Amino acid sequence: MDANVPPSVRRSSRKPQPKRFTHDEITTLDILNSTSEEDLEAWQHSAESSSDDEFGFDLAAKDSDDPEEDVISSVEAASDSTGIATPAQATDDEASYASADATRAREEGDSLNGARLKNYSHVYTKRKRPKAGTHTRGMADPLRAPAKGAKGEYLSSLFGNATQNLVHVARSRDQWAEDVALPRRPNESGTRGMRYLFSHTAEKRQVEATEGWDWYYNRGGRQGLDGVQRSHPLSVEEGITYIPKPSHTQRTIFMGPYGSQSHFHLPALQSMSIDEAWYRAPERDGSEDRNSQPPRSQRRREGWLLHVGTGVCCLDWASNHAAGTQYLAISTVQSKNNQDIGHLKFSPAFTAQSFPSSIQIWSFSTSQKPHNETLLDADNPPRLKMVICTAWGDPKDLRWCPMPSVPEECDQGDGRRPVGLLAGIWSDGHVRVLDIQLEQIGDMQDTQYLRYSSAAFTAKPPSTLCTSVTWLSPTELAVGCANGYLAIWSIYPSPPASSPQTCSRATSSSSPSPLLYYPLHPSYILSLSTAYPLAPHLLATSSAAGYLRLTSLRSPHTDYVLSPRMRHVPSQIHFSEPCHAFLTADDNDSIKAWPLRRFFSPIHVARIPSAGICLAAGSFHASVLAGCADGSVCAVNPMRKMLYPKTMSWQLPVLKHEFRRATEEEREKGDGAGKVRITEGFKLKEANIMQGTKGGTGKAVEGVVIATIWEEEGQVRAVAWGRSVEVGGWAAVGFGSGLVRVEDFAI
């Protein structure tokens, strides 16, 4: 090299590239483990240099005759002080030995590169988002979209890496992912349609049905519950006084094919076939028998419509009845005239109230088709089999024990047909369990009215009320309380060793002590549900505090996770085993799935037309029914959206129930009940998840989000799927008008 040639400025002959740091700069300096003051000063100086790069470059450019050289020199100075190589130094060291002529020839290009470095200098010092290998909450980042090649990572974040869980998900996908909205009947090979959950194997069901109920049949549990439960029959005149008396004797209903609906009058505690509105006779003068049905070849719809009196509060199907007669428990709200709350000093939700009330048990006959398909028997109308009369206030939550049991034929030796164990929450603040059994004597067409003075099991926590209940096992109940506590009781206490193997319980008024009494929330627990049968030890709760909580009952004080806070907390939460997630309806008119392994990050799976009031997840399929405040009932398969986030999601508006108040003219004529219209036959539509956001068709009018207040009698109050695999497609929908629709939605 010629000695007369001045030393060249260190430059790069290639386009500068952003440096990809494999380690955090601060971690590389090892500040936490260093005790040297020089290291601390070096770290502080590097932090100040990196934060002031942009401002330093601009000031230097004003005072220098050659802005490009000053920019490059300032970058080099910054790199010398921090110990981090600049892109020019890291990409090409050979360029530092280039001649001055070659350097001058590239001045124009370096000027452009310097300007880019000046405007985007923060790119080289900004930390990059960590890639795979860095975990949040002990798992992969759930906010990262499943890009190309990341499908496995996405599924692992939802279902984990355990082989057993992945096998269950794969089989559930093959079985139910093709169901668009409604469940399908099983095919001949059993590879499609309704079936038992894959985690609920035949071995598990056999153990639960035998060993799980050994306490009831062989260890004196049934006799012990019968000894505590007290009931006596009532006459029809006496029993009818416990049923809430509606303000009307019959309900006027408009329903049928769209565009040609007809009106019908349905008296209280009576039923009518849905096909009446679809079957067209030559002449309809109203004199035909309501129970006489057209031939099966001429029927278009098979289902029933019940009028239970006042608005429905809750309903649930009884389990373990296979293809036989199905039983539906329905509770109704008391009329406003019977509820005297003016004397209460506190909110009714926190005050115990006792008054006469009832629970209706309806029976539905079944019919068999050639391919062993169980259908609603359209020739035999449903019957009001039993009315449970109590003085404990309104039944707010009813749950039949869902665990499998032995067939009912094994229990008919004493002339009684067992229906099941029914747990409930009453407005007096107690949780109770009733052992429901139907008498086989007398005319089976008559309704039995039984007055219960005491239940088979009764409990109440001190200084608070019970608000919700669910079954953990055939002997254990999980109960939510108004003070935010969780209480777990056993209805079968272990007898002393010296006593005979019979279940006996003291008849004293003292409440039994719970197995667990632990604070989960700071306020009112609205609903709770377990992940049975996949993980029965996991319990999800919804609280008025504004968030959900997933708790492991194995260690509730350490193993739990909270959801993000919400404006309106969902009143119901249900578990969907095919999705490995809990389902709720949120305040943004959408259905959310809360995966077990990503409970803190929900997934939107459907959009409903109004606020969600109730939900029901299928026990033998992946379909979900959602009842809305505007009277709509929507069906959706959330499994499709969870497994394939970018796929098209569909939902079906099954029907819509509308209520109109009586006009002045109608009141003058003595008809003040109002009118009800049921519309059905809607088309399948796309579930617009983005509705209400930018680019969607939300509820904003001139920039203001509106909310509609719907008629209380027009709302959908409760929905429930069938509890046996043979009738898993049956659905019961209860409305605020006092109507209950029962139909087989399986296709």
XYZ file of C-alpha atoms in Angstrom:
747
model
C 0.000 0.000 0.000
C 1.283 3.475 -0.953
C 2.328 5.505 2.040
C 1.031 8.753 0.413
C -2.489 7.418 0.275
C -4.401 8.496 3.369
C -5.988 5.733 5.411
C -9.517 5.028 4.269
C -12.588 5.179 6.340
C -13.849 1.800 7.329
C -16.796 1.121 5.038
C -18.809 -1.845 3.811
C -19.090 -2.826 0.173
C -22.461 -4.580 0.699
C -25.863 -3.372 1.745
C -26.089 -3.192 5.539
C -28.328 -5.866 7.071
C -29.960 -5.721 10.496
C -28.061 -7.753 13.033
C -29.875 -10.775 14.413
C -29.012 -11.048 18.097
C -29.174 -14.529 19.534
C -28.915 -13.267 23.095
C -30.296 -10.327 24.940
C -27.760 -7.505 25.064
C -28.373 -6.878 28.735
C -28.082 -10.570 29.542
C -24.764 -10.771 27.657
C -23.217 -8.149 29.944
C -24.129 -10.300 32.942
C -25.093 -7.288 35.036
C -26.966 -9.307 37.618
C -23.923 -11.406 38.481
C -21.343 -8.628 38.224
C -20.008 -6.626 41.148
C -17.715 -4.359 39.137
C -18.593 -0.668 38.925
C -17.006 -0.526 35.463
C -19.481 -3.067 34.170
C -22.380 -1.084 35.591
C -21.092 2.133 34.018
C -20.627 0.369 30.664
C -24.211 -0.921 30.792
C -25.582 2.530 31.700
C -23.564 4.187 28.920
C -24.773 1.658 26.350
C -28.391 2.201 27.383
C -28.039 5.996 27.055
C -26.298 5.669 23.696
C -28.930 3.346 22.224
C -31.805 5.562 23.406
C -30.241 8.801 22.070
C -28.977 7.528 18.709
C -31.573 9.318 16.617
C -31.194 12.653 18.375
C -27.378 12.429 18.344
C -27.259 11.799 14.599
C -29.437 14.804 13.824
C -27.364 17.166 15.938
C -24.103 15.933 14.428
C -25.437 16.442 10.927
C -26.006 20.145 11.588
C -22.430 20.841 12.726
C -20.480 18.836 10.149
C -19.564 19.653 6.566
C -19.867 15.990 5.512
C -23.094 14.624 7.004
C -22.537 11.105 5.698
C -19.130 10.679 7.308
C -20.397 12.109 10.601
C -23.295 9.660 10.613
C -21.016 6.694 10.029
C -18.465 7.882 12.587
C -21.175 8.371 15.182
C -22.395 4.843 14.603
C -18.858 3.520 14.941
C -18.431 5.489 18.158
C -21.611 4.029 19.507
C -20.466 0.535 18.599
C -17.087 1.077 20.287
C -18.761 2.207 23.507
C -21.270 -0.632 23.649
C -19.115 -3.430 22.340
C -21.758 -4.344 19.728
C -20.571 -4.451 16.128
C -22.372 -2.293 13.592
C -23.781 -3.898 10.453
C -20.840 -2.520 8.428
C -18.305 -4.104 10.761
C -20.095 -7.404 11.017
C -20.859 -8.019 7.333
C -17.546 -7.385 5.561
C -14.158 -6.924 7.217
C -12.271 -7.056 3.903
C -13.802 -3.721 2.857
C -11.613 -1.942 5.447
C -8.546 -2.567 3.264
C -10.034 -1.111 0.072
C -8.226 1.682 -1.741
C -9.210 5.326 -1.508
C -10.197 5.374 -5.181
C -12.690 2.571 -4.693
C -13.973 4.276 -1.593
C -14.551 7.572 -3.423
C -16.325 5.716 -6.208
C -18.871 4.457 -3.710
C -19.475 7.764 -1.966
C -22.787 8.242 -3.699
C -24.007 4.803 -2.660
C -22.665 5.235 0.889
C -24.495 8.526 1.109
C -27.756 6.719 0.447
C -26.885 3.992 2.940
C -26.012 6.621 5.530
C -29.357 8.292 5.057
C -31.111 4.983 5.574
C -29.076 4.348 8.696
C -29.939 7.819 9.909
C -33.686 7.388 9.441
C -33.922 3.790 10.645
C -31.154 3.543 13.190
C -33.600 2.247 15.795
C -34.055 -0.925 13.761
C -30.552 -2.094 14.617
C -30.915 -1.582 18.360
C -34.514 -2.781 18.795
C -34.900 -6.183 20.397
C -36.414 -8.843 18.208
C -39.369 -10.916 19.293
C -38.117 -14.224 20.691
C -38.652 -17.218 18.484
C -39.387 -20.817 19.368
C -37.729 -21.854 22.589
C -38.899 -18.839 24.582
C -42.077 -19.549 26.542
C -44.746 -17.457 28.214
C -46.529 -18.878 31.278
C -44.465 -22.007 30.763
C -45.794 -22.582 27.249
C -45.430 -21.282 23.706
C -46.677 -17.782 22.912
C -50.450 -18.186 22.332
C -50.769 -14.803 20.604
C -48.697 -15.919 17.641
C -50.922 -16.849 14.716
C -50.509 -20.375 13.357
C -48.350 -19.482 10.361
C -46.954 -21.916 7.830
C -45.274 -24.779 9.631
C -46.628 -23.687 13.046
C -49.780 -25.824 13.062
C -48.240 -28.333 15.426
C -47.213 -25.581 17.818
C -50.748 -24.166 17.769
C -52.365 -27.517 18.518
C -49.839 -28.210 21.268
C -50.778 -24.937 22.955
C -54.427 -26.046 22.963
C -54.239 -29.756 23.750
C -50.696 -30.356 25.003
C -48.107 -32.865 23.835
C -49.431 -35.920 25.664
C -50.138 -38.765 23.268
C -53.428 -39.622 24.931
C -54.835 -36.104 24.533
C -53.728 -35.856 20.910
C -55.319 -39.214 20.130
C -58.612 -38.065 21.683
C -58.536 -34.854 19.650
C -57.716 -36.659 16.408
C -60.543 -39.131 16.885
C -62.976 -36.361 17.852
C -61.969 -34.449 14.742
C -62.649 -37.445 12.494
C -65.954 -38.100 14.250
C -67.487 -34.623 14.557
C -65.493 -31.947 12.723
C -67.571 -32.421 9.557
C -70.793 -31.564 11.419
C -71.539 -28.042 10.252
C -73.923 -26.978 13.029
C -76.334 -29.721 14.133
C -75.330 -33.250 15.191
C -75.703 -36.185 12.840
C -77.144 -39.590 13.520
C -74.580 -42.386 13.723
C -73.892 -44.287 10.528
C -73.771 -48.063 10.260
C -70.006 -48.227 10.848
C -70.111 -45.794 13.776
C -67.375 -43.580 12.318
C -69.656 -40.543 12.096
C -72.413 -39.071 14.191
C -73.225 -39.276 17.884
C -71.320 -41.632 20.159
C -69.731 -41.755 23.621
C -66.842 -39.375 24.225
C -63.450 -40.869 23.449
C -62.100 -40.091 26.905
C -65.119 -41.860 28.436
C -64.163 -45.402 27.465
C -66.293 -48.489 27.998
C -64.068 -49.561 30.891
C -64.531 -46.244 32.672
C -68.278 -46.315 32.149
C -68.459 -49.848 33.509
C -66.496 -48.917 36.628
C -68.633 -45.828 37.236
C -71.867 -47.746 36.714
C -70.909 -50.545 39.136
C -68.319 -49.474 41.700
C -69.429 -45.846 41.557
C -72.974 -46.780 42.643
C -72.089 -49.597 45.023
C -72.785 -47.251 47.932
C -76.356 -46.764 46.709
C -77.382 -50.341 45.910
C -75.232 -52.555 48.152
C -74.130 -50.394 51.089
C -77.444 -49.009 52.221
C -77.281 -45.678 50.454
C -80.736 -45.947 48.919
C -82.349 -46.938 52.216
C -80.496 -44.175 54.029
C -81.672 -41.493 51.620
C -85.240 -42.807 51.776
C -85.108 -42.667 55.552
C -84.288 -38.968 55.546
C -86.450 -37.917 52.609
C -90.043 -37.230 53.641
C -92.945 -36.870 51.209
C -96.669 -37.537 51.081
C -99.168 -37.428 48.211
C -101.558 -34.555 47.599
C -104.845 -34.341 45.790
C -105.105 -32.535 42.492
C -106.835 -29.592 44.142
C -104.123 -29.324 46.782
C -101.209 -29.871 44.416
C -102.338 -27.363 41.824
C -101.927 -24.565 44.380
C -98.126 -25.094 44.354
C -97.895 -24.475 40.610
C -97.427 -20.780 39.803
C -100.702 -19.488 38.454
C -100.236 -17.596 35.181
C -102.133 -14.438 34.378
C -103.802 -16.223 31.461
C -105.518 -19.556 30.942
C -104.077 -20.209 27.489
C -101.342 -18.940 25.195
C -101.973 -17.786 21.614
C -99.182 -18.985 19.317
C -98.421 -18.268 15.667
C -96.191 -20.853 14.002
C -95.794 -22.965 10.900
C -94.082 -22.632 7.506
C -92.785 -19.173 6.762
C -95.421 -17.137 4.950
C -98.325 -19.405 5.908
C -98.368 -19.499 9.690
C -101.487 -20.371 11.663
C -102.544 -19.437 15.178
C -103.163 -21.955 17.951
C -104.420 -21.783 21.520
C -102.476 -23.893 24.026
C -103.906 -24.183 27.576
C -101.641 -24.298 30.617
C -100.086 -27.686 31.545
C -101.014 -29.064 28.116
C -98.988 -30.001 25.029
C -99.395 -29.916 21.264
C -97.527 -31.477 18.372
C -95.328 -29.192 16.301
C -96.507 -30.981 13.194
C -99.973 -29.492 13.720
C -98.615 -26.230 12.354
C -96.974 -27.958 9.379
C -99.584 -30.568 8.471
C -102.358 -29.179 6.335
C -105.764 -30.876 6.590
C -108.486 -30.068 4.040
C -110.624 -28.386 6.678
C -109.533 -27.113 10.082
C -112.517 -25.976 12.084
C -110.811 -26.387 15.442
C -112.994 -29.314 16.476
C -110.407 -32.042 15.799
C -108.735 -33.836 18.640
C -105.396 -32.220 19.464
C -103.823 -35.582 20.258
C -104.920 -37.211 16.987
C -101.964 -37.128 14.603
C -101.733 -37.558 10.826
C -100.150 -40.723 9.398
C -96.359 -40.865 9.766
C -95.907 -40.687 5.976
C -97.617 -37.266 5.970
C -95.710 -35.794 8.922
C -93.072 -33.167 8.350
C -91.982 -32.282 11.895
C -91.816 -34.497 14.979
C -91.663 -32.549 18.198
C -93.758 -31.173 21.023
C -94.614 -27.803 22.488
C -95.457 -27.593 26.201
C -97.143 -24.828 28.169
C -95.827 -25.036 31.736
C -97.536 -21.888 33.029
C -95.138 -19.054 33.852
C -91.653 -18.368 32.526
C -89.113 -21.176 32.596
C -86.304 -20.817 35.135
C -84.219 -23.949 34.392
C -84.615 -27.434 32.947
C -82.540 -30.609 32.577
C -82.886 -34.123 31.151
C -82.549 -37.157 33.412
C -79.638 -39.504 32.691
C -79.341 -43.287 32.379
C -82.599 -44.013 30.570
C -81.101 -45.228 27.263
C -83.817 -45.774 24.656
C -86.723 -45.883 27.112
C -88.974 -43.139 28.386
C -87.149 -39.842 28.846
C -87.809 -37.463 31.759
C -87.458 -33.692 31.759
C -87.383 -31.627 34.968
C -88.675 -28.058 34.606
C -88.855 -25.273 37.169
C -90.818 -22.074 36.601
C -90.595 -18.669 38.210
C -93.264 -17.521 40.580
C -95.606 -14.822 39.343
C -94.868 -11.350 40.617
C -97.972 -11.396 42.759
C -96.542 -14.269 44.814
C -93.175 -12.624 45.394
C -93.351 -10.065 48.177
C -89.863 -8.545 48.217
C -90.788 -5.093 49.452
C -89.923 -6.003 53.032
C -86.402 -7.153 52.162
C -83.576 -4.973 53.457
C -80.994 -6.437 51.060
C -80.878 -7.677 47.495
C -82.942 -10.836 46.859
C -79.780 -12.493 45.538
C -78.282 -12.288 49.060
C -81.496 -12.865 51.038
C -83.128 -16.221 51.743
C -86.764 -16.433 50.651
C -89.205 -19.273 51.282
C -92.623 -19.687 49.642
C -94.577 -22.455 47.885
C -93.062 -23.649 44.625
C -92.910 -26.720 42.409
C -90.863 -28.749 39.926
C -92.594 -30.437 36.999
C -91.420 -33.849 35.743
C -92.574 -34.527 32.156
C -92.191 -37.891 30.409
C -91.617 -38.400 26.665
C -92.173 -41.713 24.915
C -89.756 -42.988 22.277
C -90.147 -44.961 19.069
C -87.633 -47.135 17.225
C -86.749 -47.043 13.547
C -85.302 -49.964 11.545
C -81.692 -48.801 12.015
C -82.044 -48.644 15.840
C -82.702 -44.909 15.749
C -84.580 -43.568 18.763
C -87.118 -40.870 17.869
C -89.788 -38.911 19.647
C -93.019 -40.858 19.658
C -95.440 -38.606 17.816
C -98.390 -40.918 18.591
C -98.097 -40.593 22.383
C -98.097 -37.031 23.699
C -95.871 -36.116 26.660
C -97.335 -36.481 30.135
C -96.929 -34.465 33.293
C -95.889 -37.430 35.445
C -95.058 -35.723 38.728
C -95.231 -32.342 40.427
C -92.752 -31.913 43.281
C -94.383 -29.514 45.736
C -92.184 -27.710 48.275
C -92.124 -24.600 50.438
C -88.443 -23.798 49.806
C -88.850 -20.999 47.274
C -87.939 -20.939 43.599
C -85.683 -23.743 42.289
C -82.881 -21.736 40.654
C -80.588 -24.513 39.418
C -81.461 -28.156 38.708
C -78.884 -30.850 37.859
C -79.527 -34.564 37.414
C -76.572 -36.776 38.318
C -74.866 -37.378 34.936
C -72.691 -40.354 35.927
C -73.675 -43.665 34.299
C -75.654 -46.100 36.385
C -77.097 -49.605 36.078
C -80.220 -50.061 33.929
C -83.450 -49.081 35.593
C -84.924 -52.588 35.183
C -82.763 -53.735 38.110
C -84.666 -51.495 40.528
C -88.342 -52.289 40.014
C -88.728 -54.882 42.730
C -90.549 -52.549 45.141
C -93.051 -51.194 42.620
C -91.215 -47.898 42.114
C -89.341 -46.735 39.040
C -86.269 -44.676 39.925
C -85.716 -41.604 37.778
C -82.452 -40.369 39.283
C -80.820 -38.125 41.856
C -81.830 -34.501 41.326
C -79.698 -31.757 42.906
C -80.956 -28.219 43.100
C -80.534 -24.759 44.569
C -83.609 -23.135 46.095
C -84.126 -19.465 46.905
C -83.986 -20.198 50.641
C -80.222 -20.629 50.157
C -80.009 -24.422 50.615
C -78.656 -27.095 48.304
C -80.728 -30.270 48.268
C -80.710 -33.687 46.647
C -83.981 -35.491 45.890
C -84.175 -39.197 45.094
C -86.949 -39.125 42.479
C -88.946 -42.331 42.114
C -92.261 -42.832 40.301
C -94.982 -44.970 41.806
C -96.134 -47.851 39.588
C -99.569 -48.168 41.182
C -102.786 -46.620 39.924
C -103.465 -45.092 36.535
C -100.169 -44.216 34.871
C -101.872 -41.428 32.935
C -102.564 -39.438 36.101
C -100.207 -36.841 37.515
C -98.672 -37.523 40.917
C -98.531 -34.564 43.305
C -96.012 -35.129 46.120
C -95.394 -32.718 48.971
C -91.748 -32.904 50.119
C -91.158 -31.776 53.694
C -87.479 -32.826 53.741
C -84.972 -33.835 51.101
C -82.599 -36.788 50.983
C -79.728 -34.365 51.528
C -79.810 -30.740 52.701
C -76.915 -28.377 53.359
C -76.194 -24.674 53.636
C -72.973 -22.795 54.435
C -73.041 -20.411 57.388
C -73.916 -16.735 56.861
C -74.370 -17.010 53.097
C -76.482 -18.666 50.375
C -75.879 -21.382 47.809
C -76.027 -20.083 44.249
C -75.071 -22.907 41.846
C -74.376 -26.633 41.935
C -72.737 -29.367 39.875
C -71.934 -33.048 40.386
C -68.366 -34.237 40.964
C -69.260 -37.912 41.456
C -72.354 -39.908 42.435
C -71.657 -38.973 46.070
C -70.102 -35.481 45.911
C -71.478 -32.045 45.068
C -69.634 -28.826 44.272
C -71.607 -25.742 45.298
C -70.916 -22.068 44.650
C -71.847 -19.534 47.315
C -72.884 -15.891 47.374
C -69.729 -14.901 49.276
C -67.430 -16.332 46.578
C -66.630 -19.563 48.429
C -66.653 -23.076 47.029
C -68.206 -25.817 49.156
C -67.940 -29.546 48.461
C -70.276 -31.931 50.275
C -70.608 -35.696 50.306
C -74.160 -37.028 50.376
C -72.885 -40.397 51.619
C -70.850 -40.084 54.841
C -68.715 -43.013 55.861
C -70.424 -44.911 58.720
C -68.485 -45.751 61.887
C -66.623 -49.042 61.906
C -68.809 -50.474 64.694
C -72.089 -49.672 62.946
C -73.658 -51.813 60.203
C -72.942 -50.909 56.614
C -75.939 -48.653 56.174
C -76.100 -44.992 55.394
C -77.754 -43.079 58.202
C -77.839 -39.368 58.741
C -78.985 -37.436 61.730
C -82.279 -35.663 61.238
C -81.193 -32.621 63.193
C -81.469 -29.208 61.636
C -77.717 -28.682 61.711
C -76.113 -28.610 58.277
C -73.430 -31.224 57.556
C -69.864 -30.016 57.383
C -68.416 -29.692 53.885
C -65.355 -31.620 52.781
C -63.890 -28.393 51.388
C -64.836 -24.782 52.014
C -62.442 -22.484 50.178
C -62.626 -18.878 48.846
C -62.322 -18.780 45.065
C -63.743 -15.316 44.287
C -64.293 -12.102 46.224
C -67.968 -11.997 45.241
C -71.034 -13.922 44.043
C -70.426 -17.174 42.118
C -72.868 -17.287 39.210
C -72.112 -20.682 37.693
C -69.647 -23.552 37.886
C -68.845 -26.620 35.816
C -66.336 -29.461 35.849
C -64.329 -30.900 32.956
C -66.024 -34.293 33.367
C -65.250 -36.877 32.040
C -61.913 -35.683 30.624
C -60.552 -34.077 33.815
C -63.174 -34.125 36.589
C -60.758 -32.502 39.048
C -60.771 -29.234 37.040
C -63.505 -26.806 38.048
C -64.371 -23.583 36.180
C -66.339 -20.875 37.965
C -67.939 -17.614 36.884
C -68.129 -14.765 39.380
C -69.722 -11.349 39.608
C -66.223 -10.028 40.301
C -65.713 -9.884 36.525
C -63.599 -12.901 35.611
C -63.587 -16.670 35.304
C -61.373 -19.008 37.260
C -60.109 -22.506 36.458
C -59.141 -24.382 39.610
C -57.678 -27.794 40.236
C -59.423 -29.404 43.186
C -56.237 -31.316 43.939
C -54.574 -28.089 45.072
C -57.011 -25.136 44.856
C -54.712 -22.691 46.660
C -51.881 -22.980 44.104
C -53.171 -24.586 40.890
C -55.516 -22.045 39.329
C -55.639 -19.500 36.518
C -57.802 -16.420 35.984
C -59.325 -15.100 32.788
C -59.119 -11.480 31.620
C -61.622 -9.231 33.344
C -64.912 -8.724 31.517
C -67.602 -6.059 31.660
C -70.471 -8.559 31.858
C -69.714 -11.925 33.366
C -71.463 -14.895 31.711
C -74.203 -16.396 33.816
C -73.528 -19.931 32.550
C -70.411 -21.928 31.751
C -70.334 -25.407 30.195
C -67.600 -27.839 29.269
C -67.197 -29.247 25.750
C -65.039 -32.364 25.808
C -64.409 -32.545 22.008
C -62.934 -29.030 22.180
C -61.115 -29.514 25.515
C -62.541 -26.123 26.479
C -65.211 -24.382 28.517
C -67.809 -22.358 26.615
C -69.453 -19.071 27.560
C -71.484 -16.343 25.878
C -69.886 -12.937 26.442
C -71.171 -9.359 26.399
C -70.035 -8.816 22.802
C -72.716 -11.189 21.464
C -70.246 -13.963 20.772
C -69.466 -17.450 22.040
C -66.014 -17.917 23.527
C -64.051 -21.089 24.080
C -61.665 -21.181 27.042
C -59.184 -24.039 26.410
C -57.945 -25.958 29.414
C -54.294 -25.220 28.544
C -54.957 -21.660 27.401
C -57.645 -20.543 29.803
C -56.200 -17.025 29.927
C -56.546 -16.608 26.124
C -60.084 -17.359 24.819
C -61.051 -18.112 21.233
C -64.114 -16.618 19.544
C -66.003 -19.453 17.846
C -69.397 -17.950 16.907
C -71.401 -14.736 16.727
C -74.959 -14.714 18.101
C -77.623 -12.114 17.256
C -77.998 -10.737 20.803
C -76.793 -11.230 24.355
C -76.420 -14.885 25.319
C -78.661 -16.062 28.146
C -77.985 -19.809 28.217
C -75.780 -22.464 26.614
C -75.809 -26.226 26.228
C -72.870 -28.357 25.071
C -73.595 -31.821 23.718
C -72.524 -34.844 25.754
C -72.313 -37.140 22.703
C -71.435 -34.709 19.914
C -69.654 -31.382 19.400
C -72.672 -29.149 18.640
C -73.620 -26.296 20.959
C -76.983 -24.583 21.418
C -77.113 -20.937 22.474
C -80.240 -19.154 23.696
C -80.365 -15.389 23.217
C -82.201 -12.458 24.726
C -84.090 -11.750 21.495
C -85.584 -15.258 21.476
C -83.166 -16.772 18.957
C -81.767 -20.280 19.309
C -78.507 -20.829 17.400
C -76.551 -24.023 16.758
C -72.809 -24.067 16.068
C -69.941 -26.540 16.007
C -67.058 -24.769 17.813
C -64.637 -27.590 17.056
C -64.198 -26.429 13.463
C -63.012 -22.963 14.481
C -60.702 -24.233 17.200
C -58.895 -26.772 15.039
C -58.790 -24.605 11.925
C -58.719 -20.906 12.917
C -58.639 -19.710 9.313
C -61.479 -21.890 8.083
C -65.030 -20.759 7.447
C -67.254 -21.116 10.501
C -70.997 -21.672 10.091
C -73.944 -21.397 12.412
C -77.646 -22.158 12.080
C -80.465 -20.031 13.560
C -82.715 -22.943 14.516
C -85.742 -20.835 15.468
C -86.792 -17.484 16.853
C -89.363 -16.898 19.581
C -91.026 -13.464 19.677
C -93.471 -12.021 22.191
C -95.848 -9.100 21.792
C -97.793 -7.499 24.597
C -101.556 -7.307 24.413
C -103.061 -4.229 22.815
C -105.728 -2.073 24.413
C -108.356 -3.710 22.245
C -107.310 -7.174 23.383
C -107.339 -6.142 27.024
C -110.856 -4.806 26.711
C -111.917 -8.185 25.330
C -110.300 -9.969 28.272
C -107.262 -11.290 26.384
C -104.294 -9.727 28.148
C -101.797 -12.547 27.673
C -100.203 -11.179 24.522
C -99.159 -13.135 21.443
C -96.237 -15.434 20.669
C -94.757 -16.104 17.236
C -92.245 -18.880 16.509
C -90.350 -18.538 13.230
C -88.156 -21.294 11.829
C -86.676 -22.526 8.582
C -83.668 -20.197 8.535
C -80.759 -20.792 6.198
C -77.274 -21.695 7.307
C -75.114 -18.594 7.507
C -71.501 -17.670 8.036
C -70.447 -16.939 11.600
C -69.030 -13.434 11.225
C -66.546 -13.424 14.084
C -65.326 -9.920 13.130
C -68.776 -8.400 13.464
C -68.659 -5.391 15.748
C -65.016 -4.621 14.941
C -63.466 -2.459 12.251
C -64.875 -3.492 8.914
C -67.709 -5.479 10.487
C -71.409 -4.783 10.747
C -71.600 -4.108 14.466
C -74.208 -2.335 16.549
C -72.681 1.112 16.288
C -75.037 3.857 15.133
C -73.253 7.131 14.302
C -70.280 5.984 16.333
C -72.315 5.020 19.409
C -72.696 1.379 20.404
C -76.340 0.605 21.120
C -77.873 -2.138 23.237
C -81.407 -3.456 22.815
C -83.648 -4.274 25.768
C -85.833 -7.242 24.898
C -89.115 -8.377 26.406
C -88.569 -10.667 29.361
C -91.237 -13.088 28.143
C -89.617 -13.338 24.723
C -86.204 -14.476 25.936
C -84.756 -17.974 25.810
C -84.297 -18.955 29.453
C -82.839 -22.476 29.298
C -81.591 -25.071 26.792
C -80.513 -28.689 27.344
C -79.326 -31.610 25.178
C -80.366 -35.227 25.747
C -78.386 -37.196 28.346
C -78.222 -40.587 26.586
C -76.375 -41.464 23.406
C -79.596 -42.801 21.874
C -81.318 -39.426 22.360
C -78.247 -37.175 22.287
C -79.808 -35.073 19.511
C -82.936 -34.269 21.517
C -83.056 -30.687 22.728
C -85.362 -28.868 25.142
C -85.707 -25.085 24.901
C -87.522 -23.076 27.578
C -88.844 -19.568 26.949
C -89.907 -16.709 29.167
C -93.474 -17.008 27.898
C -93.904 -20.348 29.669
C -93.483 -22.456 26.528
C -91.060 -25.376 26.249
C -90.152 -26.844 22.873
C -88.810 -30.403 22.645
C -87.510 -31.618 19.290
C -84.950 -34.001 17.836
C -82.389 -31.810 16.065
C -80.196 -34.677 14.829
C -79.979 -34.889 11.033
